[in-house]
């Protein structure tokens, strides 16, 4: 089970990174085009050089909304990627003050809280989709549920990664307990001899 979740977590992370990079590039290119069409094509120079062409036709009003929505998806996909790498802010002082056994317990508790939080987030984000299913975006005329679905995707991805972290911590505990048993058995055999 833990190997499946580990591999699935890595697979989901690769897909998330690919989608995040693709959406970021699309958003960046759309931003460049928006700046070009607004400040270069609309400039006095171009209107004097090409007086017979209406260059305002190349300034699309929906690009700004598209850029916003692309970056929303990038952020929510990025949350899962950062969570997988344990890159979110956390308090280090507790880990440094506690011994190894209590540090592992604290990490397991934190992962349990994270799983609970992501499950609650999943529940309420799915509920939010029902409210936004009748809303249409002003410029692109797309269903706003597409945007709010990014929260659902984020919570599912984070749950997958949290389960992977949880199983890794349990596996470390099992390995250390087995090592302690082997060491104690070796010490007993040395005492008996």
JSON list of C-alpha atoms in Angstrom, two decimals:
[
{"chain": "A", "resi": 1, "resn": "UNK", "atom": "CA", "xyz": [0.00, 0.00, 0.00]},
{"chain": "A", "resi": 2, "resn": "UNK", "atom": "CA", "xyz": [2.72, 2.47, 1.00]},
{"chain": "A", "resi": 3, "resn": "UNK", "atom": "CA", "xyz": [4.70, 1.79, -2.21]},
{"chain": "A", "resi": 4, "resn": "UNK", "atom": "CA", "xyz": [1.58, 2.42, -4.28]},
{"chain": "A", "resi": 5, "resn": "UNK", "atom": "CA", "xyz": [0.90, 5.71, -2.49]},
{"chain": "A", "resi": 6, "resn": "UNK", "atom": "CA", "xyz": [4.56, 6.76, -2.83]},
{"chain": "A", "resi": 7, "resn": "UNK", "atom": "CA", "xyz": [4.57, 6.05, -6.58]},
{"chain": "A", "resi": 8, "resn": "UNK", "atom": "CA", "xyz": [1.14, 7.63, -7.02]},
{"chain": "A", "resi": 9, "resn": "UNK", "atom": "CA", "xyz": [2.30, 10.73, -5.13]},
{"chain": "A", "resi": 10, "resn": "UNK", "atom": "CA", "xyz": [5.34, 11.03, -7.41]},
{"chain": "A", "resi": 11, "resn": "UNK", "atom": "CA", "xyz": [3.16, 10.54, -10.50]},
{"chain": "A", "resi": 12, "resn": "UNK", "atom": "CA", "xyz": [0.66, 13.18, -9.37]},
{"chain": "A", "resi": 13, "resn": "UNK", "atom": "CA", "xyz": [3.54, 15.54, -8.58]},
{"chain": "A", "resi": 14, "resn": "UNK", "atom": "CA", "xyz": [5.02, 15.12, -12.08]},
{"chain": "A", "resi": 15, "resn": "UNK", "atom": "CA", "xyz": [1.65, 15.86, -13.68]},
{"chain": "A", "resi": 16, "resn": "UNK", "atom": "CA", "xyz": [1.13, 18.86, -11.37]},
{"chain": "A", "resi": 17, "resn": "UNK", "atom": "CA", "xyz": [4.56, 20.26, -12.21]},
{"chain": "A", "resi": 18, "resn": "UNK", "atom": "CA", "xyz": [3.94, 19.83, -15.94]},
{"chain": "A", "resi": 19, "resn": "UNK", "atom": "CA", "xyz": [0.52, 21.51, -15.75]},
{"chain": "A", "resi": 20, "resn": "UNK", "atom": "CA", "xyz": [1.88, 24.26, -13.53]},
{"chain": "A", "resi": 21, "resn": "UNK", "atom": "CA", "xyz": [4.75, 25.00, -15.92]},
{"chain": "A", "resi": 22, "resn": "UNK", "atom": "CA", "xyz": [2.46, 24.90, -18.96]},
{"chain": "A", "resi": 23, "resn": "UNK", "atom": "CA", "xyz": [-0.12, 27.21, -17.42]},
{"chain": "A", "resi": 24, "resn": "UNK", "atom": "CA", "xyz": [2.60, 29.55, -16.18]},
{"chain": "A", "resi": 25, "resn": "UNK", "atom": "CA", "xyz": [4.13, 29.79, -19.67]},
{"chain": "A", "resi": 26, "resn": "UNK", "atom": "CA", "xyz": [0.69, 30.41, -21.18]},
{"chain": "A", "resi": 27, "resn": "UNK", "atom": "CA", "xyz": [0.00, 33.12, -18.60]},
{"chain": "A", "resi": 28, "resn": "UNK", "atom": "CA", "xyz": [3.41, 34.69, -19.15]},
{"chain": "A", "resi": 29, "resn": "UNK", "atom": "CA", "xyz": [2.96, 34.76, -22.94]},
{"chain": "A", "resi": 30, "resn": "UNK", "atom": "CA", "xyz": [-0.55, 36.18, -22.58]},
{"chain": "A", "resi": 31, "resn": "UNK", "atom": "CA", "xyz": [0.84, 38.87, -20.26]},
{"chain": "A", "resi": 32, "resn": "UNK", "atom": "CA", "xyz": [3.54, 39.74, -22.79]},
{"chain": "A", "resi": 33, "resn": "UNK", "atom": "CA", "xyz": [0.95, 39.98, -25.55]},
{"chain": "A", "resi": 34, "resn": "UNK", "atom": "CA", "xyz": [-1.31, 42.13, -23.37]},
{"chain": "A", "resi": 35, "resn": "UNK", "atom": "CA", "xyz": [1.54, 44.56, -22.63]},
{"chain": "A", "resi": 36, "resn": "UNK", "atom": "CA", "xyz": [2.59, 44.59, -26.30]},
{"chain": "A", "resi": 37, "resn": "UNK", "atom": "CA", "xyz": [-0.92, 45.21, -27.59]},
{"chain": "A", "resi": 38, "resn": "UNK", "atom": "CA", "xyz": [-1.66, 47.88, -25.00]},
{"chain": "A", "resi": 39, "resn": "UNK", "atom": "CA", "xyz": [1.57, 49.88, -24.98]},
{"chain": "A", "resi": 40, "resn": "UNK", "atom": "CA", "xyz": [3.14, 49.21, -28.39]},
{"chain": "A", "resi": 41, "resn": "UNK", "atom": "CA", "xyz": [0.26, 48.71, -30.79]},
{"chain": "A", "resi": 42, "resn": "UNK", "atom": "CA", "xyz": [-1.75, 51.50, -29.13]},
{"chain": "A", "resi": 43, "resn": "UNK", "atom": "CA", "xyz": [1.19, 53.95, -29.19]},
{"chain": "A", "resi": 44, "resn": "UNK", "atom": "CA", "xyz": [1.24, 57.13, -31.26]},
{"chain": "A", "resi": 45, "resn": "UNK", "atom": "CA", "xyz": [4.11, 55.79, -33.33]},
{"chain": "A", "resi": 46, "resn": "UNK", "atom": "CA", "xyz": [2.14, 52.82, -34.65]},
{"chain": "A", "resi": 47, "resn": "UNK", "atom": "CA", "xyz": [-0.98, 54.89, -35.23]},
{"chain": "A", "resi": 48, "resn": "UNK", "atom": "CA", "xyz": [1.08, 57.30, -37.38]},
{"chain": "A", "resi": 49, "resn": "UNK", "atom": "CA", "xyz": [2.93, 54.54, -39.26]},
{"chain": "A", "resi": 50, "resn": "UNK", "atom": "CA", "xyz": [-0.21, 52.48, -39.89]},
{"chain": "A", "resi": 51, "resn": "UNK", "atom": "CA", "xyz": [-3.06, 55.03, -40.00]},
{"chain": "A", "resi": 52, "resn": "UNK", "atom": "CA", "xyz": [-5.18, 52.78, -42.21]},
{"chain": "A", "resi": 53, "resn": "UNK", "atom": "CA", "xyz": [-5.23, 49.88, -39.70]},
{"chain": "A", "resi": 54, "resn": "UNK", "atom": "CA", "xyz": [-7.35, 49.93, -36.56]},
{"chain": "A", "resi": 55, "resn": "UNK", "atom": "CA", "xyz": [-4.79, 48.44, -34.13]},
{"chain": "A", "resi": 56, "resn": "UNK", "atom": "CA", "xyz": [-7.24, 48.48, -31.24]},
{"chain": "A", "resi": 57, "resn": "UNK", "atom": "CA", "xyz": [-8.72, 45.33, -32.77]},
{"chain": "A", "resi": 58, "resn": "UNK", "atom": "CA", "xyz": [-5.62, 43.48, -31.52]},
{"chain": "A", "resi": 59, "resn": "UNK", "atom": "CA", "xyz": [-6.26, 44.45, -27.92]},
{"chain": "A", "resi": 60, "resn": "UNK", "atom": "CA", "xyz": [-8.45, 41.67, -26.51]},
{"chain": "A", "resi": 61, "resn": "UNK", "atom": "CA", "xyz": [-10.36, 42.42, -23.32]},
{"chain": "A", "resi": 62, "resn": "UNK", "atom": "CA", "xyz": [-10.61, 38.80, -22.24]},
{"chain": "A", "resi": 63, "resn": "UNK", "atom": "CA", "xyz": [-6.82, 38.25, -21.97]},
{"chain": "A", "resi": 64, "resn": "UNK", "atom": "CA", "xyz": [-6.59, 39.93, -18.57]},
{"chain": "A", "resi": 65, "resn": "UNK", "atom": "CA", "xyz": [-9.21, 37.57, -17.17]},
{"chain": "A", "resi": 66, "resn": "UNK", "atom": "CA", "xyz": [-7.50, 34.57, -18.77]},
{"chain": "A", "resi": 67, "resn": "UNK", "atom": "CA", "xyz": [-4.19, 35.56, -17.18]},
{"chain": "A", "resi": 68, "resn": "UNK", "atom": "CA", "xyz": [-5.82, 35.85, -13.75]},
{"chain": "A", "resi": 69, "resn": "UNK", "atom": "CA", "xyz": [-7.43, 32.43, -14.04]},
{"chain": "A", "resi": 70, "resn": "UNK", "atom": "CA", "xyz": [-4.25, 30.77, -15.32]},
{"chain": "A", "resi": 71, "resn": "UNK", "atom": "CA", "xyz": [-2.29, 32.11, -12.37]},
{"chain": "A", "resi": 72, "resn": "UNK", "atom": "CA", "xyz": [-4.99, 30.97, -9.94]},
{"chain": "A", "resi": 73, "resn": "UNK", "atom": "CA", "xyz": [-4.53, 27.44, -11.24]},
{"chain": "A", "resi": 74, "resn": "UNK", "atom": "CA", "xyz": [-0.73, 27.79, -11.04]},
{"chain": "A", "resi": 75, "resn": "UNK", "atom": "CA", "xyz": [-0.98, 28.82, -7.38]},
{"chain": "A", "resi": 76, "resn": "UNK", "atom": "CA", "xyz": [-3.28, 25.98, -6.36]},
{"chain": "A", "resi": 77, "resn": "UNK", "atom": "CA", "xyz": [-1.20, 23.40, -8.22]},
{"chain": "A", "resi": 78, "resn": "UNK", "atom": "CA", "xyz": [1.90, 24.89, -6.64]},
{"chain": "A", "resi": 79, "resn": "UNK", "atom": "CA", "xyz": [0.49, 24.44, -3.15]},
{"chain": "A", "resi": 80, "resn": "UNK", "atom": "CA", "xyz": [0.53, 20.67, -3.66]},
{"chain": "A", "resi": 81, "resn": "UNK", "atom": "CA", "xyz": [4.05, 20.68, -5.08]},
{"chain": "A", "resi": 82, "resn": "UNK", "atom": "CA", "xyz": [5.41, 22.77, -2.21]},
{"chain": "A", "resi": 83, "resn": "UNK", "atom": "CA", "xyz": [3.59, 20.57, 0.30]},
{"chain": "A", "resi": 84, "resn": "UNK", "atom": "CA", "xyz": [5.13, 17.43, -1.19]},
{"chain": "A", "resi": 85, "resn": "UNK", "atom": "CA", "xyz": [8.60, 18.92, -0.71]},
{"chain": "A", "resi": 86, "resn": "UNK", "atom": "CA", "xyz": [7.69, 20.04, 2.85]},
{"chain": "A", "resi": 87, "resn": "UNK", "atom": "CA", "xyz": [8.40, 23.59, 1.79]},
{"chain": "A", "resi": 88, "resn": "UNK", "atom": "CA", "xyz": [5.62, 25.33, 3.69]},
{"chain": "A", "resi": 89, "resn": "UNK", "atom": "CA", "xyz": [6.44, 27.36, 6.76]},
{"chain": "A", "resi": 90, "resn": "UNK", "atom": "CA", "xyz": [6.58, 25.42, 10.00]},
{"chain": "A", "resi": 91, "resn": "UNK", "atom": "CA", "xyz": [7.98, 25.93, 13.48]},
{"chain": "A", "resi": 92, "resn": "UNK", "atom": "CA", "xyz": [11.41, 24.32, 13.76]},
{"chain": "A", "resi": 93, "resn": "UNK", "atom": "CA", "xyz": [11.97, 25.03, 17.44]},
{"chain": "A", "resi": 94, "resn": "UNK", "atom": "CA", "xyz": [9.72, 22.20, 18.62]},
{"chain": "A", "resi": 95, "resn": "UNK", "atom": "CA", "xyz": [11.60, 19.69, 16.49]},
{"chain": "A", "resi": 96, "resn": "UNK", "atom": "CA", "xyz": [14.91, 20.89, 17.93]},
{"chain": "A", "resi": 97, "resn": "UNK", "atom": "CA", "xyz": [13.73, 20.81, 21.55]},
{"chain": "A", "resi": 98, "resn": "UNK", "atom": "CA", "xyz": [12.22, 17.32, 21.45]},
{"chain": "A", "resi": 99, "resn": "UNK", "atom": "CA", "xyz": [14.08, 14.03, 21.27]},
{"chain": "A", "resi": 100, "resn": "UNK", "atom": "CA", "xyz": [13.84, 11.77, 18.21]},
{"chain": "A", "resi": 101, "resn": "UNK", "atom": "CA", "xyz": [10.89, 9.72, 19.48]},
{"chain": "A", "resi": 102, "resn": "UNK", "atom": "CA", "xyz": [8.75, 12.78, 20.31]},
{"chain": "A", "resi": 103, "resn": "UNK", "atom": "CA", "xyz": [9.78, 14.51, 17.09]},
{"chain": "A", "resi": 104, "resn": "UNK", "atom": "CA", "xyz": [8.41, 11.58, 15.08]},
{"chain": "A", "resi": 105, "resn": "UNK", "atom": "CA", "xyz": [5.20, 11.62, 17.11]},
{"chain": "A", "resi": 106, "resn": "UNK", "atom": "CA", "xyz": [4.85, 15.35, 16.55]},
{"chain": "A", "resi": 107, "resn": "UNK", "atom": "CA", "xyz": [5.40, 14.89, 12.81]},
{"chain": "A", "resi": 108, "resn": "UNK", "atom": "CA", "xyz": [2.74, 12.15, 12.73]},
{"chain": "A", "resi": 109, "resn": "UNK", "atom": "CA", "xyz": [0.34, 14.43, 14.61]},
{"chain": "A", "resi": 110, "resn": "UNK", "atom": "CA", "xyz": [1.02, 17.27, 12.17]},
{"chain": "A", "resi": 111, "resn": "UNK", "atom": "CA", "xyz": [0.39, 15.00, 9.18]},
{"chain": "A", "resi": 112, "resn": "UNK", "atom": "CA", "xyz": [-2.84, 13.79, 10.78]},
{"chain": "A", "resi": 113, "resn": "UNK", "atom": "CA", "xyz": [-3.95, 17.39, 11.25]},
{"chain": "A", "resi": 114, "resn": "UNK", "atom": "CA", "xyz": [-2.98, 18.15, 7.65]},
{"chain": "A", "resi": 115, "resn": "UNK", "atom": "CA", "xyz": [-5.01, 15.22, 6.33]},
{"chain": "A", "resi": 116, "resn": "UNK", "atom": "CA", "xyz": [-8.00, 16.36, 8.39]},
{"chain": "A", "resi": 117, "resn": "UNK", "atom": "CA", "xyz": [-7.63, 19.93, 7.13]},
{"chain": "A", "resi": 118, "resn": "UNK", "atom": "CA", "xyz": [-7.38, 18.82, 3.50]},
{"chain": "A", "resi": 119, "resn": "UNK", "atom": "CA", "xyz": [-10.44, 16.59, 3.88]},
{"chain": "A", "resi": 120, "resn": "UNK", "atom": "CA", "xyz": [-12.44, 19.50, 5.33]},
{"chain": "A", "resi": 121, "resn": "UNK", "atom": "CA", "xyz": [-11.14, 21.71, 2.51]},
{"chain": "A", "resi": 122, "resn": "UNK", "atom": "CA", "xyz": [-12.20, 19.08, -0.02]},
{"chain": "A", "resi": 123, "resn": "UNK", "atom": "CA", "xyz": [-15.69, 18.85, 1.47]},
{"chain": "A", "resi": 124, "resn": "UNK", "atom": "CA", "xyz": [-16.29, 22.60, 1.48]},
{"chain": "A", "resi": 125, "resn": "UNK", "atom": "CA", "xyz": [-14.69, 23.17, -1.92]},
{"chain": "A", "resi": 126, "resn": "UNK", "atom": "CA", "xyz": [-17.00, 20.57, -3.48]},
{"chain": "A", "resi": 127, "resn": "UNK", "atom": "CA", "xyz": [-19.89, 22.30, -1.74]},
{"chain": "A", "resi": 128, "resn": "UNK", "atom": "CA", "xyz": [-18.66, 25.63, -3.16]},
{"chain": "A", "resi": 129, "resn": "UNK", "atom": "CA", "xyz": [-18.79, 24.17, -6.67]},
{"chain": "A", "resi": 130, "resn": "UNK", "atom": "CA", "xyz": [-22.55, 23.78, -6.40]},
{"chain": "A", "resi": 131, "resn": "UNK", "atom": "CA", "xyz": [-22.91, 27.49, -5.58]},
{"chain": "A", "resi": 132, "resn": "UNK", "atom": "CA", "xyz": [-20.66, 28.65, -8.39]},
{"chain": "A", "resi": 133, "resn": "UNK", "atom": "CA", "xyz": [-22.01, 26.32, -11.07]},
{"chain": "A", "resi": 134, "resn": "UNK", "atom": "CA", "xyz": [-24.48, 28.94, -12.27]},
{"chain": "A", "resi": 135, "resn": "UNK", "atom": "CA", "xyz": [-21.97, 31.82, -12.38]},
{"chain": "A", "resi": 136, "resn": "UNK", "atom": "CA", "xyz": [-20.38, 32.84, -15.67]},
{"chain": "A", "resi": 137, "resn": "UNK", "atom": "CA", "xyz": [-17.16, 34.85, -15.96]},
{"chain": "A", "resi": 138, "resn": "UNK", "atom": "CA", "xyz": [-17.65, 38.36, -17.40]},
{"chain": "A", "resi": 139, "resn": "UNK", "atom": "CA", "xyz": [-15.18, 38.30, -20.31]},
{"chain": "A", "resi": 140, "resn": "UNK", "atom": "CA", "xyz": [-14.47, 34.66, -21.13]},
{"chain": "A", "resi": 141, "resn": "UNK", "atom": "CA", "xyz": [-18.05, 33.47, -20.50]},
{"chain": "A", "resi": 142, "resn": "UNK", "atom": "CA", "xyz": [-16.84, 30.26, -18.85]},
{"chain": "A", "resi": 143, "resn": "UNK", "atom": "CA", "xyz": [-18.45, 28.56, -15.89]},
{"chain": "A", "resi": 144, "resn": "UNK", "atom": "CA", "xyz": [-16.84, 29.77, -12.67]},
{"chain": "A", "resi": 145, "resn": "UNK", "atom": "CA", "xyz": [-16.87, 26.23, -11.32]},
{"chain": "A", "resi": 146, "resn": "UNK", "atom": "CA", "xyz": [-13.81, 25.64, -13.49]},
{"chain": "A", "resi": 147, "resn": "UNK", "atom": "CA", "xyz": [-11.93, 28.18, -11.38]},
{"chain": "A", "resi": 148, "resn": "UNK", "atom": "CA", "xyz": [-13.17, 26.89, -8.05]},
{"chain": "A", "resi": 149, "resn": "UNK", "atom": "CA", "xyz": [-12.37, 23.34, -9.13]},
{"chain": "A", "resi": 150, "resn": "UNK", "atom": "CA", "xyz": [-8.71, 24.28, -8.62]},
{"chain": "A", "resi": 151, "resn": "UNK", "atom": "CA", "xyz": [-9.36, 24.19, -4.86]},
{"chain": "A", "resi": 152, "resn": "UNK", "atom": "CA", "xyz": [-10.76, 20.66, -5.15]},
{"chain": "A", "resi": 153, "resn": "UNK", "atom": "CA", "xyz": [-7.74, 19.55, -7.18]},
{"chain": "A", "resi": 154, "resn": "UNK", "atom": "CA", "xyz": [-5.39, 21.19, -4.67]},
{"chain": "A", "resi": 155, "resn": "UNK", "atom": "CA", "xyz": [-6.99, 19.46, -1.69]},
{"chain": "A", "resi": 156, "resn": "UNK", "atom": "CA", "xyz": [-6.94, 16.05, -3.41]},
{"chain": "A", "resi": 157, "resn": "UNK", "atom": "CA", "xyz": [-3.28, 16.46, -4.39]},
{"chain": "A", "resi": 158, "resn": "UNK", "atom": "CA", "xyz": [-2.32, 17.60, -0.89]},
{"chain": "A", "resi": 159, "resn": "UNK", "atom": "CA", "xyz": [-4.19, 14.64, 0.63]},
{"chain": "A", "resi": 160, "resn": "UNK", "atom": "CA", "xyz": [-2.25, 12.24, -1.58]},
{"chain": "A", "resi": 161, "resn": "UNK", "atom": "CA", "xyz": [1.04, 13.82, -0.56]},
{"chain": "A", "resi": 162, "resn": "UNK", "atom": "CA", "xyz": [0.00, 13.91, 3.12]},
{"chain": "A", "resi": 163, "resn": "UNK", "atom": "CA", "xyz": [-0.79, 10.20, 3.04]},
{"chain": "A", "resi": 164, "resn": "UNK", "atom": "CA", "xyz": [2.62, 9.60, 1.46]},
{"chain": "A", "resi": 165, "resn": "UNK", "atom": "CA", "xyz": [4.32, 11.64, 4.22]},
{"chain": "A", "resi": 166, "resn": "UNK", "atom": "CA", "xyz": [2.33, 9.75, 6.85]},
{"chain": "A", "resi": 167, "resn": "UNK", "atom": "CA", "xyz": [3.36, 6.33, 5.51]},
{"chain": "A", "resi": 168, "resn": "UNK", "atom": "CA", "xyz": [6.99, 7.45, 5.22]},
{"chain": "A", "resi": 169, "resn": "UNK", "atom": "CA", "xyz": [6.99, 8.51, 8.86]},
{"chain": "A", "resi": 170, "resn": "UNK", "atom": "CA", "xyz": [5.39, 5.22, 9.93]},
{"chain": "A", "resi": 171, "resn": "UNK", "atom": "CA", "xyz": [7.91, 3.30, 7.84]},
{"chain": "A", "resi": 172, "resn": "UNK", "atom": "CA", "xyz": [10.79, 5.19, 9.52]},
{"chain": "A", "resi": 173, "resn": "UNK", "atom": "CA", "xyz": [9.33, 4.33, 12.93]},
{"chain": "A", "resi": 174, "resn": "UNK", "atom": "CA", "xyz": [9.02, 0.65, 11.99]},
{"chain": "A", "resi": 175, "resn": "UNK", "atom": "CA", "xyz": [12.60, 0.56, 10.68]},
{"chain": "A", "resi": 176, "resn": "UNK", "atom": "CA", "xyz": [13.96, 2.22, 13.84]},
{"chain": "A", "resi": 177, "resn": "UNK", "atom": "CA", "xyz": [11.95, -0.10, 16.11]},
{"chain": "A", "resi": 178, "resn": "UNK", "atom": "CA", "xyz": [13.25, -3.13, 14.22]},
{"chain": "A", "resi": 179, "resn": "UNK", "atom": "CA", "xyz": [16.79, -1.78, 14.53]},
{"chain": "A", "resi": 180, "resn": "UNK", "atom": "CA", "xyz": [16.31, -1.28, 18.27]},
{"chain": "A", "resi": 181, "resn": "UNK", "atom": "CA", "xyz": [15.01, -4.87, 18.62]},
{"chain": "A", "resi": 182, "resn": "UNK", "atom": "CA", "xyz": [18.00, -6.22, 16.71]},
{"chain": "A", "resi": 183, "resn": "UNK", "atom": "CA", "xyz": [20.39, -4.17, 18.85]},
{"chain": "A", "resi": 184, "resn": "UNK", "atom": "CA", "xyz": [18.73, -5.27, 22.09]},
{"chain": "A", "resi": 185, "resn": "UNK", "atom": "CA", "xyz": [18.80, -8.92, 20.96]},
{"chain": "A", "resi": 186, "resn": "UNK", "atom": "CA", "xyz": [22.49, -8.55, 20.12]},
{"chain": "A", "resi": 187, "resn": "UNK", "atom": "CA", "xyz": [23.17, -7.02, 23.54]},
{"chain": "A", "resi": 188, "resn": "UNK", "atom": "CA", "xyz": [21.28, -9.85, 25.27]},
{"chain": "A", "resi": 189, "resn": "UNK", "atom": "CA", "xyz": [23.23, -12.46, 23.36]},
{"chain": "A", "resi": 190, "resn": "UNK", "atom": "CA", "xyz": [26.49, -10.73, 24.35]},
{"chain": "A", "resi": 191, "resn": "UNK", "atom": "CA", "xyz": [25.40, -10.69, 28.01]},
{"chain": "A", "resi": 192, "resn": "UNK", "atom": "CA", "xyz": [24.42, -14.37, 27.93]},
{"chain": "A", "resi": 193, "resn": "UNK", "atom": "CA", "xyz": [27.79, -15.37, 26.52]}
]
